Structures are given as structure tokens and as C-alpha cells.
Coordinates of C-alpha atoms (C1' of nucleotides) in Angstrom, one line a residue:
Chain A
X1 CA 127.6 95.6 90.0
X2 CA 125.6 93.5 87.7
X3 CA 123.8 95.2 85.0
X4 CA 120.1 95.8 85.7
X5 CA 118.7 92.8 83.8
X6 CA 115.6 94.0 81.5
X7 CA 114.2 90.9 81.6
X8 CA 115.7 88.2 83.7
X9 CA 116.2 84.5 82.0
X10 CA 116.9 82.1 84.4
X11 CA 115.4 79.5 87.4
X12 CA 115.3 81.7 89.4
X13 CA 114.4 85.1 88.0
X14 CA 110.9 82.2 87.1
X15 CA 110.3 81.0 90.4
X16 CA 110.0 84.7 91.4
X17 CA 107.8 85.4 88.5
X18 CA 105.1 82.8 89.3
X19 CA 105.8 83.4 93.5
X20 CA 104.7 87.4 92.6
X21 CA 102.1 86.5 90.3
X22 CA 100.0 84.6 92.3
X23 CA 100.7 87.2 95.7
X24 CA 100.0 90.4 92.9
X25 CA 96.5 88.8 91.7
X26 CA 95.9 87.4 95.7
X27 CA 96.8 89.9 97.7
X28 CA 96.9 93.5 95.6
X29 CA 100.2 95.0 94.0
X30 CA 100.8 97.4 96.8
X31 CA 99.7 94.4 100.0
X32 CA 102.8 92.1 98.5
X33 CA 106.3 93.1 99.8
X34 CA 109.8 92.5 98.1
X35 CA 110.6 90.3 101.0
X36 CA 107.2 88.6 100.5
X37 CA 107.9 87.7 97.3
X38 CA 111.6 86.9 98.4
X39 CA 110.3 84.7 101.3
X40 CA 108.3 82.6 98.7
X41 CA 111.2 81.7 96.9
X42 CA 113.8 81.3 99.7
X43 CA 116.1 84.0 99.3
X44 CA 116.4 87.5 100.3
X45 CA 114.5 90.8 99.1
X46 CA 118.1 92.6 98.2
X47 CA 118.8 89.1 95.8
X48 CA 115.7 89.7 93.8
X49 CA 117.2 92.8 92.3
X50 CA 119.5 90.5 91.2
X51 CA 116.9 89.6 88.7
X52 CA 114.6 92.6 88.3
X53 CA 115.4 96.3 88.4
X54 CA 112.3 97.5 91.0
X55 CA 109.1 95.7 92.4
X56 CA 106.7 97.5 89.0
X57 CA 109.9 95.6 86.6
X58 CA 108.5 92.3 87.8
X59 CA 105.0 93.8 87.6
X60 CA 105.3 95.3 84.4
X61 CA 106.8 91.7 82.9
X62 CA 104.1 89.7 84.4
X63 CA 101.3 91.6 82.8
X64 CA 103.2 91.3 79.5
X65 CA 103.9 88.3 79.4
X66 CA 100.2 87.6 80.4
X67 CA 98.4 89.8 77.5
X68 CA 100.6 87.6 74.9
X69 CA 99.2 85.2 76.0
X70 CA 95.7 86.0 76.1
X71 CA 96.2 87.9 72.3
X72 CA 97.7 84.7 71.7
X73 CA 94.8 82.6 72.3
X74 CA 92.9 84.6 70.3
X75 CA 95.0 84.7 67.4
X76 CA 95.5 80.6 67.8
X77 CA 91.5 80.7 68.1
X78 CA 90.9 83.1 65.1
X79 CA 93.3 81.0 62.7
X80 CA 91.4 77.8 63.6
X81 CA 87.7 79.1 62.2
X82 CA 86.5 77.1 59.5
X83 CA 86.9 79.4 55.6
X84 CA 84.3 82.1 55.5
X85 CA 83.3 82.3 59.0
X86 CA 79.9 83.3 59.9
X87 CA 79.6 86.2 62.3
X88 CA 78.0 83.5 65.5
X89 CA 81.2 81.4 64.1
X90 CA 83.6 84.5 64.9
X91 CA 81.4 85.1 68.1
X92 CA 81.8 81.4 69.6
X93 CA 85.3 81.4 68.6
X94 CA 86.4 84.9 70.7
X95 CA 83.8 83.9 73.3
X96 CA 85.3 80.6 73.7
X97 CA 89.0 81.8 74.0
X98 CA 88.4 84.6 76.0
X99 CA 86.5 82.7 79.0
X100 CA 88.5 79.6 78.5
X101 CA 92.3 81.5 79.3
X102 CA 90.3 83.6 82.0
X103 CA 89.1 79.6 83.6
X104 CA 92.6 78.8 83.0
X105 CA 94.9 81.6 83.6
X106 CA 93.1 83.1 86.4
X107 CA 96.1 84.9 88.1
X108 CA 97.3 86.3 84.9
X109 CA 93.5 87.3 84.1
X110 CA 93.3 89.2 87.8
X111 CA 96.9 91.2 87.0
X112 CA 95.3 92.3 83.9
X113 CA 91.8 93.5 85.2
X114 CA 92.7 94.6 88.7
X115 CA 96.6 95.4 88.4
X116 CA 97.2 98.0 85.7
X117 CA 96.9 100.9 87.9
X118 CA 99.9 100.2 90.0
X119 CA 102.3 100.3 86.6
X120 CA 104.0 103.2 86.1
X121 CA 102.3 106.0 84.0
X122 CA 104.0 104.8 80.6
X123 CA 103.5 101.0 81.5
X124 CA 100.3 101.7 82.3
X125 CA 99.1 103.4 78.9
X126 CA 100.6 100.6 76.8
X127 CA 98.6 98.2 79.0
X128 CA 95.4 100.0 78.3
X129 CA 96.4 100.1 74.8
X130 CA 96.8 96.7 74.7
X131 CA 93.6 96.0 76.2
X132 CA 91.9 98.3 74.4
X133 CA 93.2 96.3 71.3
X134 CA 91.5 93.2 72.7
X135 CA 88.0 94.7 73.2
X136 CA 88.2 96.0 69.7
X137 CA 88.4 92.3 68.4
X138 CA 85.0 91.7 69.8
X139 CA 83.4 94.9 69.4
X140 CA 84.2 94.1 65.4
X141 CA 82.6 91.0 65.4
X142 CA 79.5 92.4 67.0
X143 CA 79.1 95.5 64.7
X144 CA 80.0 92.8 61.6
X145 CA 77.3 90.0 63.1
X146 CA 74.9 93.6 63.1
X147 CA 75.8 95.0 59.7
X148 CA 74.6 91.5 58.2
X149 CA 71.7 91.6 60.4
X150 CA 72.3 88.1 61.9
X151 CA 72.7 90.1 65.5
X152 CA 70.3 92.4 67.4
X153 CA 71.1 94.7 69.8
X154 CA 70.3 97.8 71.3
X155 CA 73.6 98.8 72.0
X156 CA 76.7 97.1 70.4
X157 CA 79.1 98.8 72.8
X158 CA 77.5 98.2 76.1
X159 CA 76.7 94.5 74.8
X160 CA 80.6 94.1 74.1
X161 CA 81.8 94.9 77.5
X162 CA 78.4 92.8 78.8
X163 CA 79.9 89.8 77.5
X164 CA 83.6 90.8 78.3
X165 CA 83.0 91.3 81.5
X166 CA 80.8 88.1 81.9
X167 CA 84.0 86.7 80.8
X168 CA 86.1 88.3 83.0
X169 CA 84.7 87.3 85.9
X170 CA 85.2 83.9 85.5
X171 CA 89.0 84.4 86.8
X172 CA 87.3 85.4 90.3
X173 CA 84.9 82.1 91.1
X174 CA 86.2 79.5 88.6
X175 CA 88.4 76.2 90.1
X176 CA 89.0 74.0 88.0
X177 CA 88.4 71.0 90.4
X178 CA 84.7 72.4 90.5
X179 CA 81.9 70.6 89.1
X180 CA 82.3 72.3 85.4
X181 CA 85.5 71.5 82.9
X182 CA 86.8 74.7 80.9
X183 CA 84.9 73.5 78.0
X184 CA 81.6 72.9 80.2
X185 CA 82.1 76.6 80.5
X186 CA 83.2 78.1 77.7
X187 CA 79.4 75.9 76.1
X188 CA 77.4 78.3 78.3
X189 CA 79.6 81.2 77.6
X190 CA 79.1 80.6 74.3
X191 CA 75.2 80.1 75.0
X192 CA 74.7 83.1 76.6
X193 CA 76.6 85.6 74.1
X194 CA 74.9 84.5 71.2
X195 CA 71.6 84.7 73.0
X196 CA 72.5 88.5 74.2
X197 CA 72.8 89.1 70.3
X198 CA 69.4 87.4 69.2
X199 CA 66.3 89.1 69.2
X200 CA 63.6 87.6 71.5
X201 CA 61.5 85.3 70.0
X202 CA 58.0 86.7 69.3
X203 CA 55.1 85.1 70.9
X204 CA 53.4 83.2 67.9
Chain B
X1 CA 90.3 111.0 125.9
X2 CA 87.7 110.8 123.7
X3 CA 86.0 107.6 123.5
X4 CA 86.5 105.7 120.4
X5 CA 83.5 106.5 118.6
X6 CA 81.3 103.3 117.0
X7 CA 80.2 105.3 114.0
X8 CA 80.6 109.0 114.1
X9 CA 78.0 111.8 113.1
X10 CA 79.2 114.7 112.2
X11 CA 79.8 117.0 109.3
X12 CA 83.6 116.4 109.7
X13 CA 82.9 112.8 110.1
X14 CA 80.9 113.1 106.6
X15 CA 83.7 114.7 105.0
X16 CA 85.8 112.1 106.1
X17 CA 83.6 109.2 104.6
X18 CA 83.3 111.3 101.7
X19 CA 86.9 111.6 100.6
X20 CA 87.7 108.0 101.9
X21 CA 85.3 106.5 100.0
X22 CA 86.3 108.1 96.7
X23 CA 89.9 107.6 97.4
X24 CA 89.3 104.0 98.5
X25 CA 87.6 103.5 95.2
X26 CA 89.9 105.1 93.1
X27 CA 93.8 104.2 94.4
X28 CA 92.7 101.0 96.7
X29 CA 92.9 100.5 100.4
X30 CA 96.3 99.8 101.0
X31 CA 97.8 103.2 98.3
X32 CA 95.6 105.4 100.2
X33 CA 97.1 106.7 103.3
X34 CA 95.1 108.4 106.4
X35 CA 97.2 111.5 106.0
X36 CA 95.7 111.5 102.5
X37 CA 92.4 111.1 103.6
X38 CA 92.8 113.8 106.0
X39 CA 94.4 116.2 103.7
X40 CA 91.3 115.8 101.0
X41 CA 89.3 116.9 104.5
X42 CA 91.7 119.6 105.6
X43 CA 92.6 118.3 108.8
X44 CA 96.0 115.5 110.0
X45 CA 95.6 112.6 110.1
X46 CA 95.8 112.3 113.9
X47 CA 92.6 114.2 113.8
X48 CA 90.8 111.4 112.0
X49 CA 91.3 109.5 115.3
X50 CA 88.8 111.8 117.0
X51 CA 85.9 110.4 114.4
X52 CA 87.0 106.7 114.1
X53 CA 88.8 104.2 116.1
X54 CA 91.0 103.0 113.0
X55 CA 91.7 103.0 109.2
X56 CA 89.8 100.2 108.8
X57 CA 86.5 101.5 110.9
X58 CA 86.2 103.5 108.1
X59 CA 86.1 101.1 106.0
X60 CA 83.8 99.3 107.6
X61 CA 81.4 101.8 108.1
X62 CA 81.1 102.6 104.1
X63 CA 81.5 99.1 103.9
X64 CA 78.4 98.6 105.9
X65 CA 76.5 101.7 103.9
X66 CA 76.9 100.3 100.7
X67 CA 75.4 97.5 101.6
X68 CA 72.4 98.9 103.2
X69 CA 72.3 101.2 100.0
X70 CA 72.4 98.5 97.9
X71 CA 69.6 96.1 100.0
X72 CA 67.5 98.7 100.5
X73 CA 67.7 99.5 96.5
X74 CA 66.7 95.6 96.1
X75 CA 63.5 95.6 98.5
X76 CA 62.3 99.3 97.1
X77 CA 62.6 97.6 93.7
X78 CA 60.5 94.0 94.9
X79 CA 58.2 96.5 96.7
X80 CA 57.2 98.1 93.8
X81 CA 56.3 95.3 91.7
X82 CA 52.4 94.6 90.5
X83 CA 50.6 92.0 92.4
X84 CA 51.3 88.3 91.4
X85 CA 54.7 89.2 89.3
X86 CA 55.8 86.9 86.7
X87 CA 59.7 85.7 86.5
X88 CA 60.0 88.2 83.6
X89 CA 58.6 91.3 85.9
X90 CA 60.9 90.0 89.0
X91 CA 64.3 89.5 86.6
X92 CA 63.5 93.2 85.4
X93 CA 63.0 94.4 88.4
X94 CA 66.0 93.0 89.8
X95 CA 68.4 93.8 87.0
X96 CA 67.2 97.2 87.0
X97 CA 67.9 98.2 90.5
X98 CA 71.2 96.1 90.5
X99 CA 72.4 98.5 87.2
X100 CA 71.2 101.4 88.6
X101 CA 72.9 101.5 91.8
X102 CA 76.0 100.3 89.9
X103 CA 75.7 103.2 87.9
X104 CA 74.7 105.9 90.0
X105 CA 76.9 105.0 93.0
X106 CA 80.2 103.5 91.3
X107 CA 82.5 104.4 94.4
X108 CA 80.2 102.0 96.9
X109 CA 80.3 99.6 94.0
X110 CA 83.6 99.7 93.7
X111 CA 84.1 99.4 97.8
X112 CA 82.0 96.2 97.9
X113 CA 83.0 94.6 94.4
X114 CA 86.7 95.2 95.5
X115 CA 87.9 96.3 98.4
X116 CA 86.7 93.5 100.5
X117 CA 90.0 91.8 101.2
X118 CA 91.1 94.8 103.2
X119 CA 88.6 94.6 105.8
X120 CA 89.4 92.2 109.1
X121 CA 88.8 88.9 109.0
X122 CA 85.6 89.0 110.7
X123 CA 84.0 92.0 109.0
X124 CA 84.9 90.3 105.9
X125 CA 82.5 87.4 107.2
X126 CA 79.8 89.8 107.4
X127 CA 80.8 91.6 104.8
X128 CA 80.5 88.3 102.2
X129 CA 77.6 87.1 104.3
X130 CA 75.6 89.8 103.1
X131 CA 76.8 89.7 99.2
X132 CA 76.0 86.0 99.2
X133 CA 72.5 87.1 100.4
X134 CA 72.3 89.6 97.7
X135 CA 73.3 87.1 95.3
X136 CA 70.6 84.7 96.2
X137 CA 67.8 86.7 95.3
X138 CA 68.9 87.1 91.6
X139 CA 69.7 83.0 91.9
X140 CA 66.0 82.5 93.2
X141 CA 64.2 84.6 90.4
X142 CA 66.3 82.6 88.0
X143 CA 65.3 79.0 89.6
X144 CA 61.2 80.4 89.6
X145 CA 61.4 81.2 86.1
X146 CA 63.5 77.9 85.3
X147 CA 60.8 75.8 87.1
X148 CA 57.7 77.7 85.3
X149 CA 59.6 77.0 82.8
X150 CA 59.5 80.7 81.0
X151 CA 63.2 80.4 81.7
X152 CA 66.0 78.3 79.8
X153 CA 69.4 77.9 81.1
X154 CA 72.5 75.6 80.6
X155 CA 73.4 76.6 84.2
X156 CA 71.2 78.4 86.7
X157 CA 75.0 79.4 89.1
X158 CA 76.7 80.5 85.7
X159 CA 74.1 82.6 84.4
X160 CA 73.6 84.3 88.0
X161 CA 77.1 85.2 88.3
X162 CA 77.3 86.3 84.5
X163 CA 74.3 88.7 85.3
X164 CA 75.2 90.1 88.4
X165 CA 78.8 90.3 87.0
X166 CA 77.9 92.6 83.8
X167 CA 76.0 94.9 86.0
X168 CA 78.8 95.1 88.4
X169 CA 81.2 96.0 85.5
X170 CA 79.1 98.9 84.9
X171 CA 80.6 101.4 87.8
X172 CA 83.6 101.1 86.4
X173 CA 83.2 102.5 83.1
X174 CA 79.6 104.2 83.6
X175 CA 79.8 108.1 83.3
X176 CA 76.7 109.7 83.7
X177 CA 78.1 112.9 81.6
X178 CA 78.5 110.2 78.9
X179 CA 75.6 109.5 75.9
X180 CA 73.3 106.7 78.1
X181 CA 71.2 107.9 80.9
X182 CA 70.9 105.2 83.9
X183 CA 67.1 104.5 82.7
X184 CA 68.8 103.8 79.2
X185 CA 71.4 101.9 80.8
X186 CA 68.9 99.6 82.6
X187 CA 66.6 99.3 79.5
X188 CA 70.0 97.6 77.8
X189 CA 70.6 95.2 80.5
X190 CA 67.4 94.3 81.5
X191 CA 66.9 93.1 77.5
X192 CA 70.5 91.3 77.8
X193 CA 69.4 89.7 80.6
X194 CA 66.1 88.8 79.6
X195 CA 67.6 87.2 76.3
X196 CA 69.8 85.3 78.5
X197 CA 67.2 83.8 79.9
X198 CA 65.2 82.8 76.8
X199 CA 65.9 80.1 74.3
X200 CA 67.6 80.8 71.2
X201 CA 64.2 80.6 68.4
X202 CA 64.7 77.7 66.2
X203 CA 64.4 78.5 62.7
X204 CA 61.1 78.4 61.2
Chain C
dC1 C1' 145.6 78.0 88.4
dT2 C1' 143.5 82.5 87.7
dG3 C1' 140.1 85.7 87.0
dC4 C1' 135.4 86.8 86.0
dT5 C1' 130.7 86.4 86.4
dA6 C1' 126.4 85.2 88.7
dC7 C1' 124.0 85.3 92.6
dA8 C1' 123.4 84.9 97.2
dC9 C1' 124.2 87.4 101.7
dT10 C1' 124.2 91.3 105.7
dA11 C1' 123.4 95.9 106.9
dA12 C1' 121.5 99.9 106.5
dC13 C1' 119.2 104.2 104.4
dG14 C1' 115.5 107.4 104.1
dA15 C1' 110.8 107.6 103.6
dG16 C1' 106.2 106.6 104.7
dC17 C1' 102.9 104.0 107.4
dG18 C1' 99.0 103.6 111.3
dT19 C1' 98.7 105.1 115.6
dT20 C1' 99.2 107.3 120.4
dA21 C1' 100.2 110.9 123.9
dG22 C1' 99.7 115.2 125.3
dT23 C1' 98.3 120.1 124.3
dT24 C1' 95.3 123.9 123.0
dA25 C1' 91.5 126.6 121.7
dA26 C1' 86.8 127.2 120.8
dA27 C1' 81.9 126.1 121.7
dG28 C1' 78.2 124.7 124.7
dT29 C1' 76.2 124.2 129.3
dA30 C1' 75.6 124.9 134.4
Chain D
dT1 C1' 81.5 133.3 134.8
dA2 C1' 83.3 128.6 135.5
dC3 C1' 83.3 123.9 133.8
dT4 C1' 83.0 120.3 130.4
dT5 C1' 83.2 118.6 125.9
dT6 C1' 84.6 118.6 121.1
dA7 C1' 87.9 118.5 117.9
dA8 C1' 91.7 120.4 116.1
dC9 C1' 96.9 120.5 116.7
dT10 C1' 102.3 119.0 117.2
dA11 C1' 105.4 115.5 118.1
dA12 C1' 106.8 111.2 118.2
dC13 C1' 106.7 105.9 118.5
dG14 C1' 107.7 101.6 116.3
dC15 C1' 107.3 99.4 112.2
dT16 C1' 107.5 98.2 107.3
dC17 C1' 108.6 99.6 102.8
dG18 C1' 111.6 99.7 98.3
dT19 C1' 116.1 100.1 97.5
dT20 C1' 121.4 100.4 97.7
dA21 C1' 126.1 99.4 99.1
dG22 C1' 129.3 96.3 100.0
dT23 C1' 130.8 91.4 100.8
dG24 C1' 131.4 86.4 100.1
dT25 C1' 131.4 82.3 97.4
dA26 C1' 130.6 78.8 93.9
dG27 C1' 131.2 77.7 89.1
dC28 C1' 132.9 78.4 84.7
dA29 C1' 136.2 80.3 81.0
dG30 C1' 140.9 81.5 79.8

DNA sequence: CTGCTACACTAACGAGCGTTAGTTAAAGTA
DNA sequence: TACTTTAACTAACGCTCGTTAGTGTAGCAG
């Protein structure tokens, strides 16, 4: 009997990762099938538990695996601002790494905003923690950008999860053999969050 | 043998779309079960059979309600605007009827924002059809107010979808026990949108 | 060469799924 | 009062699901 692997290192135990990943954030959690997943990668449903313990163990390492990365790109963005950043300088920066791994990691982005409620209860509140983390990194910036009075807004938490979810939804539409690069897009993204936290001009 | 009813009216039939939608909202398509639907009703789930002709003729028809909802929302909104509306008047009046029935009816928003996929492959036709329709108004407002040029955009398609999107976001997190009202709510996003829409004021 | 490990396989379990057939009881109509 | 309709029920069908047990085999370590 081999030992239920906690997280599975090998060709294989990958190919299954990315086969699931892309049916989870396609298809649903609960529409993909052990012996879909199985199918994709040529073997049998009973030899993926060679690899993973249960169907929510491969779940449950693909969302982790895709909030590092998405902290990460924030962390690798944060450490990259120019010495004392101004609050639009923190803005652009966030704005920019959160729509450019939601362009670019779309299937990870879909597991992570559609996904969580299939993970077991205790998976699922250390996702929501994690996420929760996340938003808090642009809520900060917003309330900082407010406190010197270079932002406007009428309310700083509904305008945080307005340019989240803006964000976000770029994982659903985007291809990135459309018309716009990442960085096209991340420009407007960038546009459009800064003007959400200026006041309109006054007729003069 | 009853016949297989197109769209049923009846209190139980109510009841039924009642607790569907809200669990079809809340768990997804595929983790809610008829005998869970039936059991929120009182009744089994071969009983469900006497109302509609399938699980997913249920989903259709709230599929198809939401939509009309949401339309007819749209058109009340345009009908109620002052005589030769500006881009400005037309964007708010959009905005504000797309937030409000985000807000106030979460689990059709929900249905239509997600739960798509589930239906067959030719009600899904219809069923995009008609959110590609609703799309278009918001794109058209956008394109009059770019051409009277009282609007300013990098990119007319992104900022549409970025609109539309941070109102959809709003049923899922939008409790109307919470601090904002819906008007508030609408005040908020018509100004975010509005700004969106503007150019950022140069420095003077 | 021997033995162990890794990893595939077949077969099957029990549970749950959407759905159908056939039955029964109550309500409405002639 | 008799007939029809409505809408509930029980029972079961065939299927798919996640998962487990047990088996075979190739490759590597001693």
C-alpha cells in the first residue's frame, strides 16, 4: 500500500495537476469526474490515487499552489516600486499585478474565484483567509491614497472590491491571442482605478 | 400521464422555483440534487416531475425569468429618463438599474452570471444571446458619450466589461441587512462609473 | 540475482443521481 | 353521485460517482 502522498512530486502527479485544473475552472469542481481527469492523462481513475489522497487533495493543491502565486506577484510587484512610493505608485503597482496574473493565469484565477466552495470546510476557511489577506493589500492602499488626500471616494470599501472585481473578470473574457497584450491591459486597468479614486473634474 | 408541462403555474410549482433558485445560486447546478429541491418543498422528487419535464426545465425557466427581470429593469430605467438625455443621464441610468437588480435579486444574478454552462446547448444559445443584448446597451451609451466626446476611454470593450462586471460582483457580497441601502449602493457606482468615463484633470 | 518500491491495472463496492412506471387519494365538474 | 383531473406517493431502473482492494510489472538498490 503506498503511503497517501501529501503532495505528489513527480511527471505524472503534474500532468494530472494541469489536466484538473483546466477541467475544475472549465467545467465546475463537481461536473469533472476522477476518470475525467484520468482520461486526460491516459491512465485510469484508481492510478490517480496513486498520486493524490481524494478528488478535494488535488483541489485543495491546485488552489494553493495558485494563491502563491498570485501573493507572489504581488510581493515581486510591491518590491519593485521605486523608494518612497506615492499612493497612485502603490495603486498602479497592485492594479497592474493583479489584472496582469488574472490575463495570464486564467485557470488558476477561475479556481480561486469560483472553486473555493467545493473545499472541504477547513480548506475552505484557510482559502478565504488567504483571500481575504489579498484584498486587504488593496484596501490599504486605498485608505493610505485617502488619508493623504491624493484619493476620493465615497466609499473605500465598495471601491476596493469595484476594482478587484474589475480585475477578476478579466480571467473570464481575456485570450491572449486577442487584439490587446497583458500590458495593453493592465494600461487601462491601471487607467480606470486611478480614475475611480479621483474626484471629477469641476466644470471651470 | 400528465402532460409534460411547458412552464407550470402553481403554488407548488412556485415553491419549487423558489427553493431551486436559491439552492442553484448557493451550491451550483450540478451539487444540488432534485431530491434536495424537493425536500426544501416538502414533496420527492418524483413529484417534481408532475411541474416540470426535467432538472434542467427548471433551470430554464428561472433562467428565462431572470432575464426578463433584468430587461425589463433596463427599459423601466430608459423609460424614465427626461427628454433628450445626455450620455451622463443614460450611463446613470443604466448603472443604476444594472446595481440595483444585482443587489436586490442576488440569486437571479447569480443564475445568469454563473450557472449558464449547466443549461443545454441550445438554451445556452439563447441564454448568451440575450446577455450579449444586454451588454450592448451599456457598450452603446459608452460609444454616444465617446463620440460627443463627454466621454474618454483607452478602450470602449474593456471599460464595458469592467462596468458591467463590478456591478455584477455586487450580488455576491451585497446584504441588504448590511450598512448601504441599494439607493446608496447605486449612488457609489454610478460616481465610479461616471469617473471612469472622465478624464483624469491635469494639474492646474 | 534478489527484493523493494513505484505505479499502472482490473474489478468491484456502496451511494447517489435523474428519471419513469404505476398507484392512490383528494378536489373539481358533469 | 359518477367521472375526470391533479398531484402526491412508493418502488425501481440504469447510470455515474468517489473510492478501495488486490494484482502485475518495470526499474532500481542491496
Amino acid at each position: 500500500m503506498p503511503p497517501v502522498p501529501e503532495a505528489a512530486i513527480s511527471a505524472t502527479a503534474d500532468e494530472i495537476r494541469e489536466a484538473a485544473l483546466e477541467q475544475f475552472a472549465r467545467d465546475g469542481y463537481s461536473s469533472t469526474s476522477m476518470r475525467d481527469i484520468a482520461s486526460s492523462v491516459g491512465i485510469k481513475a484508481a492510478s490517480l490515487y496513486n498520486h493524490f489522497g481524494s478528488k478535494e487533495a488535488i483541489l485543495w493543491d491546485l488552489t494553493l499552489t495558485a494563491f502563491e502565486e498570485l501573493l507572489r506577484g504581488r510581493d515581486l510587484a510591491i518590491a519593485n516600486l521605486p523608494v518612497d512610493p506615492t499612493p497612485q505608485d502603490r495603486l498602479a503597482c497592485l492594479v497592474t499585478s493583479h489584472v496582469a496574473f488574472h490575463a495570464r493565469n486564467s485557470n488558476q484565477a477561475l479556481l480561486v474565484n469560483s472553486q473555493l466552495a467545493a473545499l472541504s470546510k477547513t480548506h475552505y476557511r484557510k482559502a478565504v483567509a488567504m483571500r481575504a489577506q489579498y484584498e486587504a493589500t488593496m484596501r490599504q492602499v486605498i485608505d493610505e491614497g485617502v488619508a493623504k488626500d491624493v484619493f476620493t471616494t465615497i466609499d473605500a470599501r465598495v471601491t476596493t472590491f469595484a476594482i478587484l472585481q474589475m480585475g477578476m473578470a478579466v480571467s473570464a473574457w481575456f485570450r491572449p491571442e486577442g487584439p490587446l497584450t497583458v500590458a495593453d491591459l493592465c494600461t487601462i486597468y491601471v487607467d480606470l482605478a486611478a480614475k475611480m479614486l479621483t474626484p471629477l473634474p469641476l466644470k471651470c
